[in-house]
mmCIF file of C-alpha atoms in Angstrom:
data_model
loop_
_atom_site.group_PDB
_atom_site.id
_atom_site.type_symbol
_atom_site.label_atom_id
_atom_site.label_comp_id
_atom_site.label_asym_id
_atom_site.label_seq_id
_atom_site.Cartn_x
_atom_site.Cartn_y
_atom_site.Cartn_z
ATOM 1 C CA UNK A 1 6.488 10.577 10.582
ATOM 2 C CA UNK A 2 5.446 10.315 6.951
ATOM 3 C CA UNK A 3 7.421 11.657 4.009
ATOM 4 C CA UNK A 4 4.234 12.557 2.138
ATOM 5 C CA UNK A 5 2.107 15.164 3.916
ATOM 6 C CA UNK A 6 -1.686 14.985 3.904
ATOM 7 C CA UNK A 7 -4.252 16.961 5.904
ATOM 8 C CA UNK A 8 -5.640 14.771 8.704
ATOM 9 C CA UNK A 9 -9.239 15.518 7.787
ATOM 10 C CA UNK A 10 -11.420 17.012 5.070
ATOM 11 C CA UNK A 11 -15.152 17.604 5.266
ATOM 12 C CA UNK A 12 -17.556 17.991 2.367
ATOM 13 C CA UNK A 13 -21.310 18.203 1.857
ATOM 14 C CA UNK A 14 -23.008 15.569 -0.312
ATOM 15 C CA UNK A 15 -22.890 16.518 -3.977
ATOM 16 C CA UNK A 16 -19.991 18.937 -3.505
ATOM 17 C CA UNK A 17 -16.379 18.556 -4.592
ATOM 18 C CA UNK A 18 -13.796 17.194 -2.174
ATOM 19 C CA UNK A 19 -10.095 17.842 -2.672
ATOM 20 C CA UNK A 20 -7.410 15.961 -0.739
ATOM 21 C CA UNK A 21 -3.810 17.055 -1.097
ATOM 22 C CA UNK A 22 -0.502 15.233 -0.772
ATOM 23 C CA UNK A 23 2.700 17.245 -0.550
ATOM 24 C CA UNK A 24 6.446 16.727 -0.785
ATOM 25 C CA UNK A 25 9.260 18.632 -2.437
ATOM 26 C CA UNK A 26 9.284 17.887 -6.169
ATOM 27 C CA UNK A 27 6.430 15.387 -5.841
ATOM 28 C CA UNK A 28 5.506 16.220 -9.424
ATOM 29 C CA UNK A 29 8.628 14.342 -10.530
ATOM 30 C CA UNK A 30 7.138 11.094 -9.179
ATOM 31 C CA UNK A 31 4.031 9.080 -10.021
ATOM 32 C CA UNK A 32 1.391 9.190 -7.287
ATOM 33 C CA UNK A 33 -1.299 6.652 -6.436
ATOM 34 C CA UNK A 34 -4.330 7.122 -4.204
ATOM 35 C CA UNK A 35 -6.035 4.491 -2.056
ATOM 36 C CA UNK A 36 -9.419 4.470 -0.349
ATOM 37 C CA UNK A 37 -9.811 2.549 2.898
ATOM 38 C CA UNK A 38 -13.131 2.111 4.659
ATOM 39 C CA UNK A 39 -13.303 0.949 8.293
ATOM 40 C CA UNK A 40 -12.397 -2.699 8.708
ATOM 41 C CA UNK A 41 -11.526 -3.106 5.026
ATOM 42 C CA UNK A 42 -8.362 -3.343 2.957
ATOM 43 C CA UNK A 43 -7.232 -0.391 0.849
ATOM 44 C CA UNK A 44 -8.555 -0.033 -2.695
ATOM 45 C CA UNK A 45 -6.615 1.680 -5.473
ATOM 46 C CA UNK A 46 -8.646 4.591 -6.878
ATOM 47 C CA UNK A 47 -6.011 6.537 -8.869
ATOM 48 C CA UNK A 48 -2.632 5.495 -10.289
ATOM 49 C CA UNK A 49 0.047 7.272 -12.344
ATOM 50 C CA UNK A 50 -1.291 10.606 -11.063
ATOM 51 C CA UNK A 51 -4.480 10.671 -13.146
ATOM 52 C CA UNK A 52 -5.572 7.174 -14.197
ATOM 53 C CA UNK A 53 -8.597 5.341 -12.804
ATOM 54 C CA UNK A 54 -8.577 1.549 -12.457
ATOM 55 C CA UNK A 55 -11.472 -0.357 -13.942
ATOM 56 C CA UNK A 56 -14.562 -0.088 -11.753
ATOM 57 C CA UNK A 57 -13.632 3.204 -10.078
ATOM 58 C CA UNK A 58 -16.316 5.872 -10.648
ATOM 59 C CA UNK A 59 -15.548 8.821 -12.928
ATOM 60 C CA UNK A 60 -16.104 11.231 -10.048
ATOM 61 C CA UNK A 61 -12.600 10.289 -8.817
ATOM 62 C CA UNK A 62 -9.775 12.177 -10.522
ATOM 63 C CA UNK A 63 -6.185 13.087 -9.778
ATOM 64 C CA UNK A 64 -3.505 15.602 -10.622
ATOM 65 C CA UNK A 65 0.146 16.089 -9.711
ATOM 66 C CA UNK A 66 2.378 19.090 -10.309
ATOM 67 C CA UNK A 67 5.163 20.874 -8.506
ATOM 68 C CA UNK A 68 5.125 19.865 -4.866
ATOM 69 C CA UNK A 69 1.494 18.763 -4.598
ATOM 70 C CA UNK A 70 -0.721 15.936 -5.812
ATOM 71 C CA UNK A 71 -4.485 16.260 -5.471
ATOM 72 C CA UNK A 72 -7.279 13.708 -5.343
ATOM 73 C CA UNK A 73 -10.572 15.267 -6.418
ATOM 74 C CA UNK A 74 -13.957 13.680 -5.805
ATOM 75 C CA UNK A 75 -16.702 15.438 -7.754
ATOM 76 C CA UNK A 76 -20.306 15.066 -6.643
ATOM 77 C CA UNK A 77 -19.199 13.394 -3.419
ATOM 78 C CA UNK A 78 -21.512 10.682 -2.126
ATOM 79 C CA UNK A 79 -22.010 9.311 1.361
ATOM 80 C CA UNK A 80 -20.329 6.075 0.254
ATOM 81 C CA UNK A 81 -17.100 8.016 -0.378
ATOM 82 C CA UNK A 82 -16.617 8.617 3.346
ATOM 83 C CA UNK A 83 -13.328 6.852 4.099
ATOM 84 C CA UNK A 84 -9.632 7.321 4.764
ATOM 85 C CA UNK A 85 -7.545 8.226 1.721
ATOM 86 C CA UNK A 86 -3.812 7.647 1.350
ATOM 87 C CA UNK A 87 -1.372 8.886 -1.285
ATOM 88 C CA UNK A 88 1.611 6.763 -2.290
ATOM 89 C CA UNK A 89 4.786 7.281 -4.295
ATOM 90 C CA UNK A 90 8.047 5.441 -4.991
ATOM 91 C CA UNK A 91 11.373 7.199 -4.609
ATOM 92 C CA UNK A 92 14.970 6.111 -4.119
ATOM 93 C CA UNK A 93 14.036 2.427 -3.870
ATOM 94 C CA UNK A 94 11.551 3.135 -1.099
ATOM 95 C CA UNK A 95 7.781 3.093 -0.930
ATOM 96 C CA UNK A 96 6.234 6.201 0.623
ATOM 97 C CA UNK A 97 2.747 6.677 2.029
ATOM 98 C CA UNK A 98 1.077 9.807 3.265
ATOM 99 C CA UNK A 99 -0.332 9.848 6.780
ATOM 100 C CA UNK A 100 -3.884 9.568 5.477
ATOM 101 C CA UNK A 101 -6.871 11.907 5.280
ATOM 102 C CA UNK A 102 -10.230 11.132 6.823
ATOM 103 C CA UNK A 103 -12.950 12.328 4.453
ATOM 104 C CA UNK A 104 -16.215 13.107 6.186
ATOM 105 C CA UNK A 105 -19.349 13.600 4.127
ATOM 106 C CA UNK A 106 -21.636 15.754 6.248
ATOM 107 C CA UNK B 1 -10.120 -12.300 -10.000
ATOM 108 C CA UNK B 2 -7.004 -11.458 -8.006
ATOM 109 C CA UNK B 3 -6.939 -13.089 -4.581
ATOM 110 C CA UNK B 4 -4.301 -12.620 -1.925
ATOM 111 C CA UNK B 5 -4.712 -14.526 1.335
ATOM 112 C CA UNK B 6 -2.328 -13.781 4.198
ATOM 113 C CA UNK B 7 -1.656 -16.135 7.083
ATOM 114 C CA UNK B 8 0.807 -16.660 9.888
ATOM 115 C CA UNK B 9 -0.068 -13.757 12.152
ATOM 116 C CA UNK B 10 -0.520 -14.087 15.878
ATOM 117 C CA UNK B 11 0.870 -13.087 19.241
ATOM 118 C CA UNK B 12 4.648 -13.301 19.619
ATOM 119 C CA UNK B 13 7.025 -12.215 22.366
ATOM 120 C CA UNK B 14 9.518 -9.381 21.839
ATOM 121 C CA UNK B 15 12.748 -10.582 20.304
ATOM 122 C CA UNK B 16 11.159 -13.639 18.727
ATOM 123 C CA UNK B 17 10.519 -14.447 15.061
ATOM 124 C CA UNK B 18 7.474 -15.007 12.878
ATOM 125 C CA UNK B 19 6.942 -15.889 9.220
ATOM 126 C CA UNK B 20 3.994 -14.566 7.268
ATOM 127 C CA UNK B 21 2.680 -16.169 4.087
ATOM 128 C CA UNK B 22 0.510 -14.845 1.279
ATOM 129 C CA UNK B 23 -1.139 -17.250 -1.150
ATOM 130 C CA UNK B 24 -1.786 -15.626 -4.518
ATOM 131 C CA UNK B 25 -4.210 -16.567 -7.272
ATOM 132 C CA UNK B 26 -6.119 -15.021 -10.151
ATOM 133 C CA UNK B 27 -3.071 -13.585 -11.943
ATOM 134 C CA UNK B 28 0.217 -14.826 -13.395
ATOM 135 C CA UNK B 29 2.310 -14.940 -10.231
ATOM 136 C CA UNK B 30 5.699 -14.907 -11.984
ATOM 137 C CA UNK B 31 4.909 -11.665 -13.841
ATOM 138 C CA UNK B 32 4.334 -9.248 -10.946
ATOM 139 C CA UNK B 33 6.171 -7.832 -7.997
ATOM 140 C CA UNK B 34 4.664 -8.222 -4.545
ATOM 141 C CA UNK B 35 4.585 -5.959 -1.511
ATOM 142 C CA UNK B 36 4.141 -6.144 2.228
ATOM 143 C CA UNK B 37 2.472 -3.104 3.772
ATOM 144 C CA UNK B 38 1.525 -2.791 7.449
ATOM 145 C CA UNK B 39 -0.909 -0.741 9.485
ATOM 146 C CA UNK B 40 -0.529 -0.334 13.229
ATOM 147 C CA UNK B 41 -3.811 -0.208 15.176
ATOM 148 C CA UNK B 42 -5.562 3.095 14.494
ATOM 149 C CA UNK B 43 -2.671 4.354 12.366
ATOM 150 C CA UNK B 44 -1.853 4.867 8.712
ATOM 151 C CA UNK B 45 -0.290 2.630 6.103
ATOM 152 C CA UNK B 46 3.446 1.913 6.220
ATOM 153 C CA UNK B 47 5.213 0.298 3.290
ATOM 154 C CA UNK B 48 7.445 -2.576 4.480
ATOM 155 C CA UNK B 49 9.058 -4.345 1.531
ATOM 156 C CA UNK B 50 8.747 -5.303 -2.129
ATOM 157 C CA UNK B 51 10.157 -8.124 -4.232
ATOM 158 C CA UNK B 52 10.373 -7.938 -8.012
ATOM 159 C CA UNK B 53 8.534 -10.317 -10.304
ATOM 160 C CA UNK B 54 11.581 -12.568 -10.661
ATOM 161 C CA UNK B 55 12.902 -12.189 -7.129
ATOM 162 C CA UNK B 56 16.069 -10.446 -8.286
ATOM 163 C CA UNK B 57 15.296 -7.143 -6.561
ATOM 164 C CA UNK B 58 14.231 -6.684 -2.949
ATOM 165 C CA UNK B 59 13.753 -3.370 -1.194
ATOM 166 C CA UNK B 60 12.964 -2.665 2.455
ATOM 167 C CA UNK B 61 11.813 0.184 4.648
ATOM 168 C CA UNK B 62 14.561 1.466 6.936
ATOM 169 C CA UNK B 63 12.471 0.438 9.952
ATOM 170 C CA UNK B 64 12.737 -3.267 9.067
ATOM 171 C CA UNK B 65 16.002 -3.467 7.123
ATOM 172 C CA UNK B 66 18.263 -6.166 8.526
ATOM 173 C CA UNK B 67 15.421 -7.773 10.502
ATOM 174 C CA UNK B 68 12.817 -8.702 7.855
ATOM 175 C CA UNK B 69 13.325 -10.767 4.697
ATOM 176 C CA UNK B 70 10.898 -10.909 1.790
ATOM 177 C CA UNK B 71 10.875 -13.931 -0.516
ATOM 178 C CA UNK B 72 8.656 -15.726 -3.007
ATOM 179 C CA UNK B 73 8.116 -19.323 -4.128
ATOM 180 C CA UNK B 74 6.870 -19.597 -7.706
ATOM 181 C CA UNK B 75 6.132 -23.302 -7.314
ATOM 182 C CA UNK B 76 3.592 -22.467 -4.597
ATOM 183 C CA UNK B 77 2.444 -19.021 -5.817
ATOM 184 C CA UNK B 78 3.271 -17.763 -2.344
ATOM 185 C CA UNK B 79 4.926 -14.671 -0.906
ATOM 186 C CA UNK B 80 6.676 -14.721 2.471
ATOM 187 C CA UNK B 81 7.874 -12.279 5.077
ATOM 188 C CA UNK B 82 10.359 -13.579 7.627
ATOM 189 C CA UNK B 83 10.328 -11.264 10.618
ATOM 190 C CA UNK B 84 13.122 -11.482 13.213
ATOM 191 C CA UNK B 85 13.924 -9.535 16.382
ATOM 192 C CA UNK B 86 10.366 -8.331 16.678
ATOM 193 C CA UNK B 87 9.482 -5.355 18.874
ATOM 194 C CA UNK B 88 6.228 -3.809 20.036
ATOM 195 C CA UNK B 89 6.567 -1.269 17.204
ATOM 196 C CA UNK B 90 6.056 -4.119 14.727
ATOM 197 C CA UNK B 91 2.525 -4.727 16.008
ATOM 198 C CA UNK B 92 0.229 -4.193 13.020
ATOM 199 C CA UNK B 93 -2.013 -5.712 10.412
ATOM 200 C CA UNK B 94 0.267 -6.907 7.625
ATOM 201 C CA UNK B 95 -1.119 -6.717 4.103
ATOM 202 C CA UNK B 96 0.197 -8.508 1.063
ATOM 203 C CA UNK B 97 -0.323 -6.573 -2.184
ATOM 204 C CA UNK B 98 0.279 -7.221 -5.850
ATOM 205 C CA UNK B 99 2.294 -4.650 -7.806
ATOM 206 C CA UNK B 100 0.567 -2.613 -10.460
ATOM 207 C CA UNK B 101 2.965 -3.179 -13.360
ATOM 208 C CA UNK B 102 3.842 -6.201 -15.459
ATOM 209 C CA UNK B 103 7.511 -7.233 -15.272
ATOM 210 C CA UNK B 104 8.215 -4.169 -13.178
ATOM 211 C CA UNK B 105 11.702 -3.666 -11.867
ATOM 212 C CA UNK B 106 11.670 0.076 -11.323
ATOM 213 C CA UNK B 107 8.928 2.096 -9.676
ATOM 214 C CA UNK B 108 6.704 -0.020 -7.440
ATOM 215 C CA UNK B 109 3.063 0.626 -6.511
ATOM 216 C CA UNK B 110 0.543 -1.775 -4.962
ATOM 217 C CA UNK B 111 -2.793 -2.343 -6.670
ATOM 218 C CA UNK B 112 -4.712 -5.333 -5.249
ATOM 219 C CA UNK B 113 -4.491 -5.994 -1.519
ATOM 220 C CA UNK B 114 -5.236 -9.004 0.667
ATOM 221 C CA UNK B 115 -7.379 -8.863 3.801
ATOM 222 C CA UNK B 116 -4.374 -8.693 6.126
ATOM 223 C CA UNK B 117 -3.094 -10.715 9.065
ATOM 224 C CA UNK B 118 -2.607 -9.269 12.557
ATOM 225 C CA UNK B 119 0.755 -9.520 14.271
ATOM 226 C CA UNK B 120 0.870 -8.606 17.954
ATOM 227 C CA UNK B 121 4.231 -8.363 19.679
ATOM 228 C CA UNK B 122 3.731 -8.547 23.398
ATOM 229 C CA UNK B 123 5.120 -10.288 26.435
#
């Protein structure tokens, strides 16, 4: 089981906004990262410290974290954004990952 | 650019040992913590272990504590994972990842990842 809870799947139409959630009690007290993983590839960091984008990550990726839920938002979703997305946090000297969300762009 | 190249994976029998290596380049090795993260076939990511930039702090997932040991060699810019008493549940692709923060000794988060090496535990 995973200590961070994500929906297994999210579907979105091209050009629409996709929202992927990550939940845990008092998650807002921790910093959350988000990773994108495409089939056969290694994960890529797309959001860190809840809201920050690494260099080279498109502006359509954004993040938020408050209360018990962190959210990855992809605005104007493109076909190339179809992938698995994982949230991550650090707590009590342990790394935590969510179970992953498969984003389908229909 | 940051490069992390894992090696040492393969097929190993239950109960046996294996050592993974990760050769790092493209950043100042001594300034960053390093992680091992694994992914069982068709499953999600599981954090395994992290070592601080200076090797003074090491943290492990409960699932590997007492069996796996993380270490680093600054003379070779290489990260290691010694895996003992392996079971079928350890079968996974093992990724090496650099930590996000400079001189971090608190909250750890991977940023750059290697391509992974597959470990299969089977008789």
